[in-house]
């Protein structure tokens, strides 16, 4: 067997073995059981790095493409297999690296939790599911693991199910994703009946040779429906509502699921099917991404929960990635997925470090009322938590698109894509660069707002502040690693120019191919020509956003409350704080009417169908049964059956008297009988 196949099998199934071990054996061992998970996931990371290294050295498009027959019916055969190209190799490293660091971080963060080993089991199940999505060579196999990711995320988000908010958040995430998944499945079925296959490479080939000619409209519909799966998983408008609530799960879960892997699954899937997405489908994708990017950024400005700010930041950055795919910036979209995974995981884990320290400080002071996640209860933590502060600052600079940090390279590439798209199409497409640059300036502002409110200024409570301290090594080490990976040079190696997007990543990932009508050569040229313009504007807006945050929250030239009050004269603050009232709109337009109809049908079912119809039939049946029983006993049984029995008994007694025992009598009876038979015969 090919050694790479064995490595791929190990990458896929070792996390599943971790899950099985922790669920069935781990609880008997206790806390040391986490070493099994660490060894398994560490091995997966090592194997993933080896595959990525092999991809880089071979300069090949495919590292592995193997499949086996699952089942066959008629002319259709479904095969299950691995497809590891350069994109998949990078994604495997992203998933396994973040998963491993989260495992290490969790050994301290979840210490003392009564379901400690179960938590590590769920992490293993999630990693297994994500690796399955990355390795899948066909859409059906990807869909199966897609659903497993939904299940494992539900378990992790609702891990502290004793809290009603956590249980509700898990259910909300699960159900919201089901909406997108239904559309995705229908889209897959349309593609199958159009092109006769679900294999991703075969689908691209069929489109490239014109098998979809005359059906481009249907291909567009199929692409948009499959994209619905990404709308759910990657929290795009209007199915983004689950992601901020999912912050109810443990903070390491937020880093794993909602910063780096699960939400990136939707973007990864779009990258996989990019080659057969039509220009019309891509336009829809770009608009949804643009709306999500700017809307989520606006919401993040007014949030005070540190994790919720980061949650909406994630939604916004996912909008960037989706918008990049929509405008044809294939390479930029995947690049931002990779860079974002590093600095956003760092931000979430750093926020968890702050929350963990605040929680212990509050517990030490017997304060059970103060919210450890509310930034208004923090302040002045820079000196108390220097490692957390520095790593979070580095990640914030990366997210804000500051030069020398990874986010600068990937975000600028996306913004160049939006500018090029506008130059190519004009008209309404001006919305995309406006949304992109608008979200950029807002992102820089709200992230430095977070930094200043958390780490600078006077402490909200001096007693609590004095009790805060830096967290242990298992929690700080992942922060340091992720902060290092947030520097631009990491992605420009072997070169050292931190402002030029040329290095191992661009060596491995091309600009992409499209066989459904998008001219990738023209798109790439347009992005190249728009690069300097986008970079200049990006630097300006990032500087303005950071400067405004300095003025308001560091120098305090303006009071934030006064600015909020001024903005609220037009209800702008309320709109942002209440998340554009989307949850309220859903509640009014969907949930309440649906529940009303449910109550109506329930009343009809109980009061009329059950109480009247069903119970009425039961009453009627009972009466008929009573009448039938009465007639059966009193007439059929007592009169007819007993009557026949009495008559038979009477004739039996009379006939018995004829049995005298005299042979002459029997002979005479026989003669009379014979005469009767002869008479009857003659008459016939």
XYZ file of C-alpha atoms in Angstrom:
684
model
C 0.000 0.000 0.000
C 1.116 3.543 -0.766
C 2.727 4.992 2.424
C 0.889 8.266 1.821
C -2.407 6.376 1.964
C -1.451 4.986 5.372
C -0.539 8.485 6.549
C -3.877 9.813 5.279
C -5.714 7.023 7.101
C -3.820 7.857 10.285
C -4.657 11.569 9.920
C -8.318 10.695 9.543
C -8.776 7.978 12.155
C -6.372 8.836 14.989
C -8.683 11.642 16.232
C -11.584 9.165 16.090
C -9.578 6.726 18.205
C -8.982 9.577 20.644
C -12.746 10.084 20.844
C -13.422 6.374 21.435
C -10.717 6.138 24.091
C -11.858 9.200 26.042
C -15.538 8.248 25.966
C -15.171 4.599 26.949
C -11.904 4.441 28.923
C -10.751 7.976 29.736
C -13.155 8.575 32.615
C -11.648 5.586 34.436
C -8.145 7.067 34.198
C -9.065 10.652 34.991
C -6.986 13.728 34.220
C -3.874 11.899 32.851
C -6.068 10.563 30.023
C -5.521 13.815 28.131
C -2.031 12.572 27.250
C -3.582 10.021 24.904
C -5.380 12.771 23.004
C -2.265 14.944 22.940
C -0.166 12.086 21.520
C -2.791 11.175 18.885
C -3.396 14.769 17.735
C 0.328 15.540 17.903
C 0.950 12.579 15.601
C -1.720 13.873 13.227
C 0.030 17.262 13.199
C 3.386 15.658 12.440
C 1.884 13.621 9.579
C 0.126 16.720 8.196
C 3.366 18.705 8.215
C 5.103 15.834 6.414
C 2.434 15.866 3.686
C 2.739 19.644 3.311
C 6.530 19.370 3.104
C 6.186 16.657 0.497
C 3.796 18.845 -1.515
C 6.245 21.744 -1.429
C 9.224 19.634 -2.451
C 7.410 17.775 -5.236
C 5.903 20.932 -6.772
C 3.005 18.697 -7.743
C -0.696 19.384 -7.869
C -1.603 16.099 -6.201
C 0.101 14.433 -3.316
C -2.515 11.673 -3.183
C -5.589 10.693 -5.157
C -6.882 7.278 -4.134
C -10.382 5.845 -3.862
C -12.187 2.546 -3.358
C -15.643 1.441 -4.430
C -18.262 1.856 -1.713
C -21.348 0.574 -3.501
C -22.676 0.223 -6.998
C -26.240 0.288 -8.339
C -26.989 0.126 -12.040
C -24.606 2.378 -13.909
C -23.828 4.425 -10.794
C -20.846 3.645 -8.615
C -20.014 5.674 -5.520
C -16.374 5.657 -4.532
C -14.861 6.850 -1.272
C -11.385 8.202 -1.352
C -8.772 10.768 -0.489
C -7.837 13.742 -2.623
C -4.824 15.533 -1.172
C -3.589 18.403 -3.283
C -1.653 21.478 -2.185
C -4.778 23.191 -0.829
C -5.798 20.132 1.203
C -2.240 19.744 2.524
C -2.253 23.309 3.877
C -5.728 22.869 5.342
C -4.695 19.673 7.128
C -1.873 21.539 8.846
C -4.218 24.388 9.816
C -6.794 22.034 11.341
C -4.310 19.781 13.149
C -2.157 22.676 14.425
C -5.075 24.609 15.888
C -6.556 21.401 17.279
C -3.277 20.421 18.949
C -2.743 23.850 20.508
C -6.345 23.877 21.751
C -5.770 20.455 23.319
C -2.670 21.772 25.118
C -4.460 24.946 26.223
C -7.470 22.979 27.474
C -5.407 20.856 29.866
C -5.216 23.916 32.092
C -8.381 25.783 31.118
C -10.711 22.813 31.757
C -8.795 21.511 34.767
C -11.234 20.349 37.411
C -14.228 20.069 35.082
C -16.312 17.000 35.979
C -16.565 16.034 32.290
C -12.900 16.615 31.550
C -12.239 13.447 29.537
C -15.537 13.718 27.669
C -14.464 17.180 26.531
C -11.275 15.784 25.002
C -13.340 13.060 23.374
C -15.551 15.657 21.705
C -12.447 17.528 20.510
C -11.252 14.303 18.891
C -14.606 13.722 17.194
C -14.576 17.257 15.854
C -11.019 16.947 14.510
C -11.924 13.631 12.844
C -14.928 15.257 11.159
C -12.951 18.272 9.940
C -10.161 16.100 8.545
C -12.815 14.078 6.734
C -14.091 17.214 4.995
C -10.553 18.161 3.967
C -9.678 14.698 2.646
C -12.973 13.971 0.829
C -12.728 13.559 -2.937
C -16.470 13.742 -3.574
C -19.398 15.845 -2.398
C -21.335 12.968 -0.786
C -18.388 11.994 1.404
C -17.833 15.658 2.203
C -21.502 16.006 3.139
C -21.330 13.060 5.542
C -18.398 14.606 7.410
C -20.112 17.991 7.090
C -22.968 16.661 9.188
C -20.560 15.078 11.670
C -18.948 18.489 12.142
C -22.408 19.866 12.900
C -22.995 17.129 15.473
C -19.629 17.551 17.204
C -19.976 21.349 17.262
C -23.387 20.925 18.881
C -21.814 18.763 21.587
C -18.976 21.238 22.187
C -21.058 24.420 22.140
C -23.523 22.911 24.575
C -20.816 21.244 26.658
C -21.906 23.124 29.792
C -25.511 22.141 29.176
C -26.453 22.903 32.781
C -26.596 26.505 31.608
C -29.787 27.028 29.653
C -28.006 29.586 27.471
C -25.359 27.014 26.469
C -27.949 24.332 25.711
C -29.988 26.814 23.669
C -26.868 27.992 21.827
C -25.977 24.431 20.855
C -29.489 23.788 19.599
C -29.549 27.107 17.720
C -26.270 26.275 15.989
C -27.463 22.787 15.091
C -30.848 23.877 13.681
C -29.557 26.953 11.853
C -26.927 24.874 10.104
C -29.588 22.372 9.073
C -31.256 25.066 6.963
C -28.096 25.586 4.951
C -27.359 21.866 4.803
C -30.723 21.098 3.180
C -29.930 23.540 0.391
C -26.454 22.063 0.036
C -27.836 18.525 -0.332
C -30.359 19.606 -2.980
C -27.553 21.344 -4.869
C -25.428 18.184 -4.767
C -28.336 16.150 -6.143
C -28.849 18.640 -8.994
C -25.159 18.396 -9.888
C -25.375 14.602 -9.854
C -28.413 14.425 -12.137
C -26.883 17.062 -14.451
C -23.401 15.621 -14.773
C -23.741 12.025 -13.538
C -21.105 12.193 -10.808
C -20.408 13.648 -7.364
C -16.617 13.414 -7.608
C -15.275 16.974 -7.395
C -12.607 16.594 -10.074
C -14.994 14.755 -12.390
C -17.585 17.512 -11.952
C -14.985 20.105 -12.952
C -13.974 17.998 -15.964
C -17.581 17.529 -17.121
C -18.143 21.284 -16.967
C -14.826 21.964 -18.752
C -15.771 19.804 -21.763
C -19.132 21.499 -22.080
C -21.402 18.837 -20.622
C -23.258 21.608 -18.792
C -23.822 23.656 -21.955
C -27.422 24.666 -22.199
C -27.746 24.112 -18.492
C -25.734 27.010 -17.119
C -28.834 28.391 -15.411
C -29.343 25.074 -13.647
C -25.615 24.973 -12.863
C -25.948 28.439 -11.326
C -28.892 27.296 -9.198
C -26.960 24.208 -8.085
C -23.946 26.349 -7.174
C -26.037 28.751 -5.100
C -27.762 25.852 -3.327
C -24.448 24.206 -2.462
C -23.278 27.634 -1.291
C -26.165 27.574 1.209
C -24.175 24.990 3.145
C -21.357 27.517 3.426
C -23.850 30.223 4.445
C -24.763 28.049 7.426
C -21.332 26.684 8.378
C -19.432 29.906 7.741
C -22.076 32.060 9.418
C -22.978 34.240 6.447
C -25.968 36.531 6.305
C -28.787 35.630 6.927
C -27.739 32.406 8.770
C -25.012 34.072 10.846
C -27.143 34.346 13.980
C -25.868 31.144 15.591
C -22.168 32.030 15.772
C -22.185 34.801 18.427
C -24.444 32.705 20.668
C -22.034 29.802 20.265
C -19.619 31.680 22.500
C -21.450 29.973 25.380
C -19.135 27.009 24.898
C -15.686 26.821 26.547
C -13.294 29.421 25.128
C -10.902 26.826 23.627
C -13.923 25.512 21.722
C -14.491 29.006 20.373
C -10.909 29.064 19.121
C -11.179 25.624 17.539
C -14.624 25.776 16.019
C -15.386 29.380 15.400
C -12.012 30.872 14.635
C -10.127 28.375 12.615
C -11.810 25.227 11.486
C -15.563 24.696 11.504
C -16.503 28.099 10.153
C -13.665 27.829 7.653
C -15.198 24.593 6.326
C -17.711 26.573 4.275
C -14.967 28.660 2.674
C -12.883 25.530 2.040
C -15.861 23.892 0.338
C -16.310 26.952 -1.935
C -12.625 26.721 -2.853
C -13.128 23.058 -3.730
C -16.088 23.740 -6.048
C -14.767 27.063 -7.396
C -13.893 25.536 -10.770
C -17.536 24.957 -11.701
C -19.210 27.974 -10.095
C -20.760 30.200 -12.760
C -20.176 33.986 -12.823
C -23.785 34.549 -11.734
C -23.393 32.203 -8.775
C -20.116 33.920 -7.878
C -21.852 37.314 -7.981
C -24.420 36.110 -5.450
C -21.609 34.728 -3.277
C -19.716 38.040 -3.458
C -22.775 40.077 -2.413
C -23.550 37.803 0.543
C -19.920 38.003 1.644
C -19.867 41.803 1.350
C -23.084 42.212 3.342
C -21.784 39.884 6.048
C -18.389 41.626 6.282
C -19.719 45.149 6.800
C -22.762 44.220 8.885
C -20.872 42.079 11.406
C -18.151 44.721 11.729
C -20.755 47.368 12.573
C -22.278 45.095 15.229
C -18.886 44.390 16.823
C -18.330 48.112 17.572
C -20.898 48.224 20.371
C -20.428 44.812 22.008
C -18.954 44.696 25.503
C -18.484 40.944 25.926
C -14.893 40.235 24.843
C -15.773 36.906 23.223
C -18.793 38.378 21.466
C -16.629 41.112 19.906
C -14.341 38.403 18.550
C -17.326 36.342 17.410
C -18.661 39.157 15.241
C -15.124 39.808 14.074
C -15.023 36.191 12.893
C -18.318 36.608 11.046
C -16.933 39.736 9.364
C -13.662 38.086 8.333
C -15.528 35.071 6.983
C -17.479 37.562 4.909
C -14.144 38.754 3.520
C -13.199 35.196 2.544
C -16.545 34.495 0.902
C -16.429 37.827 -0.919
C -12.936 36.946 -2.161
C -14.235 33.703 -3.693
C -17.145 35.605 -5.246
C -14.919 38.175 -7.007
C -12.595 35.446 -8.284
C -9.739 36.102 -5.831
C -9.345 32.375 -5.221
C -5.820 32.505 -3.862
C -6.560 35.527 -1.635
C -9.639 33.855 -0.119
C -7.711 30.753 0.889
C -4.737 32.835 2.026
C -6.954 34.822 4.379
C -8.495 31.587 5.654
C -4.997 30.411 6.599
C -3.725 33.630 8.155
C -7.005 34.275 9.933
C -6.862 30.836 11.530
C -3.636 31.759 13.284
C -4.366 35.236 14.599
C -8.022 34.615 15.372
C -7.211 31.444 17.325
C -4.629 33.522 19.182
C -7.232 36.194 19.933
C -9.763 33.690 21.231
C -7.251 31.856 23.376
C -5.930 35.187 24.688
C -9.473 36.252 25.548
C -9.855 32.919 27.316
C -6.685 33.682 29.238
C -8.172 37.008 30.370
C -11.514 35.414 31.270
C -9.770 32.599 33.161
C -7.692 35.085 35.169
C -10.725 37.292 35.849
C -12.787 34.307 36.942
C -10.176 33.189 39.456
C -9.760 36.752 40.750
C -13.516 37.113 41.216
C -13.706 33.729 42.921
C -10.870 34.698 45.233
C -12.808 37.828 46.255
C -16.100 35.946 46.609
C -17.594 38.038 43.825
C -20.163 35.964 41.965
C -22.057 38.822 40.328
C -19.430 40.504 38.149
C -19.256 39.215 34.576
C -15.650 38.078 33.858
C -16.231 38.490 30.092
C -17.453 42.104 30.178
C -14.644 44.437 29.116
C -16.134 47.217 31.245
C -15.097 45.166 34.291
C -11.471 44.948 33.156
C -8.881 47.641 32.463
C -5.222 47.949 33.408
C -4.415 44.260 32.839
C -1.324 44.938 30.695
C 1.053 44.850 33.660
C -0.667 41.865 35.278
C -0.773 39.674 32.143
C 2.162 40.725 29.924
C 2.302 37.569 27.768
C -1.429 37.595 27.130
C -1.282 41.303 26.308
C 1.640 41.078 23.869
C 0.286 38.057 22.017
C -3.178 39.582 21.782
C -1.669 42.840 20.525
C 0.235 41.007 17.777
C -2.928 39.186 16.704
C -4.879 42.449 16.777
C -2.319 44.120 14.531
C -2.626 41.185 12.128
C -6.409 41.367 12.102
C -6.329 45.140 11.587
C -4.216 44.758 8.455
C -1.076 46.475 9.737
C 2.097 45.982 7.634
C 4.559 43.284 8.703
C 1.695 41.120 9.934
C -0.041 38.317 8.048
C -3.466 39.931 7.893
C -1.979 42.805 5.891
C -1.000 40.474 3.057
C -4.190 38.424 2.859
C -6.677 41.232 3.459
C -5.048 43.504 0.878
C -5.225 40.734 -1.699
C -8.982 40.437 -1.092
C -9.507 44.206 -1.267
C -7.557 44.281 -4.539
C -9.969 41.628 -5.805
C -12.989 43.789 -4.964
C -11.443 46.821 -6.706
C -10.642 44.751 -9.795
C -14.170 43.318 -9.819
C -15.614 46.825 -9.785
C -13.326 47.965 -12.617
C -14.472 44.962 -14.671
C -18.213 45.268 -14.056
C -18.956 48.785 -12.710
C -22.505 49.608 -11.554
C -23.697 47.977 -8.359
C -20.366 46.231 -7.800
C -19.072 49.433 -6.179
C -20.746 48.016 -3.069
C -18.037 45.351 -2.722
C -14.977 47.616 -2.287
C -17.068 49.944 -0.101
C -18.017 46.999 2.123
C -14.431 45.732 2.137
C -12.727 49.007 3.023
C -15.569 49.982 5.353
C -15.201 46.746 7.299
C -11.414 47.288 7.389
C -11.602 50.682 9.110
C -14.270 49.447 11.541
C -12.240 46.315 12.331
C -9.167 48.367 13.210
C -11.310 50.559 15.468
C -13.185 47.888 17.426
C -10.116 45.662 17.892
C -8.089 48.475 19.423
C -11.160 49.412 21.428
C -10.957 45.872 22.842
C -7.230 46.256 23.564
C -7.635 49.595 25.343
C -10.692 48.584 27.373
C -9.065 45.336 28.504
C -5.417 46.180 29.071
C -5.143 49.970 29.456
C -6.645 52.642 31.658
C -7.676 52.397 35.263
C -8.941 49.057 36.627
C -12.680 48.849 37.023
C -12.158 47.240 40.442
C -8.806 47.643 42.201
C -9.325 44.612 44.433
C -10.109 42.373 41.471
C -7.211 43.848 39.509
C -4.756 43.048 42.276
C -5.867 39.398 42.270
C -5.322 38.926 38.527
C -2.147 37.134 37.395
C -0.722 35.569 34.264
C -1.845 32.046 33.454
C 0.304 28.883 33.551
C 2.571 27.696 30.732
C 0.034 25.308 29.097
C -2.142 28.357 28.385
C 0.535 30.876 27.423
C 2.622 28.631 25.159
C -0.104 28.254 22.480
C -0.524 32.044 22.550
C 3.173 32.600 21.842
C 3.200 30.062 18.983
C 0.096 31.557 17.355
C 1.415 35.107 17.780
C 4.640 34.126 15.985
C 2.565 32.585 13.189
C 0.727 35.909 12.826
C 3.814 37.668 11.427
C 3.887 38.152 7.673
C 7.381 36.688 7.277
C 6.063 33.244 8.215
C 4.093 33.228 4.950
C 6.724 34.865 2.730
C 9.464 32.324 3.470
C 11.943 31.498 2.033
C 11.846 35.214 1.149
C 12.057 37.853 3.861
C 10.016 40.716 2.404
C 7.040 41.081 4.770
C 4.987 43.291 2.449
C 5.242 41.187 -0.702
C 2.830 38.300 -1.024
C 5.371 35.868 -2.441
C 6.540 32.779 -0.615
C 5.801 29.160 0.065
C 2.045 29.768 0.156
C 1.812 31.384 -3.280
C 4.228 28.708 -4.504
C 1.765 26.003 -3.467
C -1.570 27.711 -4.210
C -2.259 29.036 -7.695
C -4.809 31.642 -8.727
C -7.292 28.848 -9.365
C -9.230 27.590 -12.381
C -12.803 28.130 -13.480
C -14.534 26.221 -16.294
C -18.000 27.760 -15.959
C -17.408 31.081 -17.715
C -15.080 33.136 -15.498
C -11.914 34.327 -17.256
C -9.301 33.692 -14.552
C -6.481 35.230 -16.601
C -8.355 38.510 -16.878
C -9.365 38.324 -13.196
C -5.794 37.707 -12.038
C -4.464 40.547 -14.183
C -7.121 42.886 -12.793
C -6.201 41.974 -9.208
C -2.513 42.528 -9.961
C -3.158 46.004 -11.381
C -5.443 46.931 -8.457
C -2.953 45.805 -5.800
C -1.188 49.114 -5.186
C -4.450 51.056 -5.081
C -5.990 48.620 -2.625
C -2.872 48.571 -0.436
C -2.758 52.374 -0.239
C -6.417 52.724 0.681
C -6.123 49.809 3.122
C -3.231 51.465 4.952
C -5.159 54.722 5.164
C -8.343 53.170 6.557
C -6.435 50.952 9.027
C -4.527 54.002 10.281
C -7.731 56.019 10.638
C -9.468 53.221 12.540
C -6.571 52.725 14.956
C -6.125 56.495 15.388
C -9.790 56.986 16.221
C -9.603 54.194 18.814
C -6.563 55.915 20.345
C -8.402 59.243 20.510
C -11.526 57.806 22.135
C -10.218 55.021 24.386
C -6.577 55.847 25.094
C -6.317 59.631 25.115
C -10.063 59.905 25.878
C -10.508 63.134 23.957
C -14.103 62.110 23.445
C -16.293 60.133 25.791
C -17.500 56.892 24.255
C -20.878 57.335 25.928
C -21.264 60.786 24.376
C -20.423 59.452 20.925
C -22.892 56.609 21.437
C -25.605 59.064 22.463
C -24.885 61.247 19.439
C -25.019 58.245 17.114
C -28.222 57.092 18.733
C -30.056 60.258 17.691
C -30.417 58.378 14.422
C -30.798 55.066 16.272
C -27.410 53.974 14.917
C -26.104 52.788 18.276
C -29.247 50.793 19.030
C -29.130 49.214 15.572
C -25.540 48.088 16.139
C -26.004 47.022 19.750
C -29.132 45.045 18.918
C -27.449 43.354 15.938
C -29.674 45.033 13.330
C -32.624 43.453 15.154
C -32.213 40.368 12.984
C -33.001 37.970 15.841
C -36.069 40.074 16.668
C -37.120 40.073 13.009
C -36.740 36.303 12.837
C -38.697 36.038 16.054
C -41.522 38.208 14.697
C -41.578 36.949 11.110
C -40.648 33.281 11.504
C -40.633 31.945 15.059
C -43.834 33.504 16.444
C -45.968 32.844 13.330
C -44.618 29.310 13.182
C -45.382 28.732 16.857
C -48.835 30.285 16.369
C -49.593 27.875 13.553
C -48.189 25.035 15.656
C -50.591 25.996 18.461
C -53.463 26.234 15.990
C -52.750 22.813 14.536
C -52.190 21.430 18.019
C -55.610 22.720 19.080
C -57.191 21.304 15.945
C -55.426 18.010 16.526
C -56.432 17.742 20.204
C -59.793 19.495 20.402
C -61.256 18.354 17.129
C -59.355 15.493 15.578
C -58.490 13.663 18.805
C -61.355 14.663 21.123
C -64.137 14.743 18.538
C -63.170 12.581 15.587
C -60.992 9.885 17.160
C -62.863 9.761 20.477
C -66.171 9.954 18.546
C -65.223 6.951 16.483
C -64.204 5.224 19.681
C -67.593 5.958 21.285
C -69.435 4.805 18.159
C -67.361 1.651 17.989
C -68.081 0.970 21.656
C -71.832 1.350 21.099
C -71.721 -0.892 18.052
C -69.721 -3.396 20.069
C -72.286 -3.277 22.867
C -75.144 -3.821 20.393
C -73.249 -6.565 18.639
C -72.448 -8.229 21.951
C -76.096 -8.015 23.061
C -77.419 -9.483 19.810
C -74.698 -12.124 19.777
C -75.500 -13.322 23.272
C -79.247 -12.853 23.451
C -80.200 -13.831 19.921
C -77.454 -15.687 18.131
C -76.190 -17.608 21.164
C -79.309 -17.947 23.352
C -81.959 -18.340 20.639
C -80.414 -19.705 17.469
C -77.391 -21.676 18.640
C -79.075 -23.021 21.788
C -82.293 -23.597 19.816
C -80.554 -25.711 17.192
C -78.817 -27.614 19.961
C -82.129 -28.346 21.720
C -83.781 -29.375 18.429
C -80.888 -31.660 17.583
C -81.080 -33.184 21.039
C -84.837 -33.783 20.636
C -84.494 -35.546 17.301
C -81.570 -37.524 18.624
C -83.682 -38.870 21.461
C -86.543 -39.742 19.108
C -84.241 -41.467 16.611
C -82.588 -43.323 19.418
C -85.889 -45.026 20.173
C -85.857 -46.606 16.733
C -82.691 -48.499 17.636
C -84.464 -51.632 19.097
C -81.678 -54.159 18.481
C -84.111 -56.412 16.467
C -82.645 -57.328 13.098
C -86.063 -57.443 11.420
C -86.632 -53.820 12.250
C -83.278 -52.845 10.618
C -84.102 -54.930 7.513
C -87.474 -53.249 7.209
C -85.820 -49.819 7.608
C -83.351 -50.705 4.889
C -86.108 -51.823 2.528
C -88.096 -48.632 3.098
C -84.914 -46.620 2.545
C -84.173 -48.454 -0.712
C -87.753 -47.903 -1.901
C -87.480 -44.190 -1.212
C -84.200 -43.967 -3.143
C -85.763 -45.813 -6.112
C -88.783 -43.538 -6.105
C -86.537 -40.466 -6.049
C -84.405 -41.899 -8.857
C -87.507 -42.581 -10.959
C -88.776 -39.074 -10.429
C -85.448 -37.623 -11.637
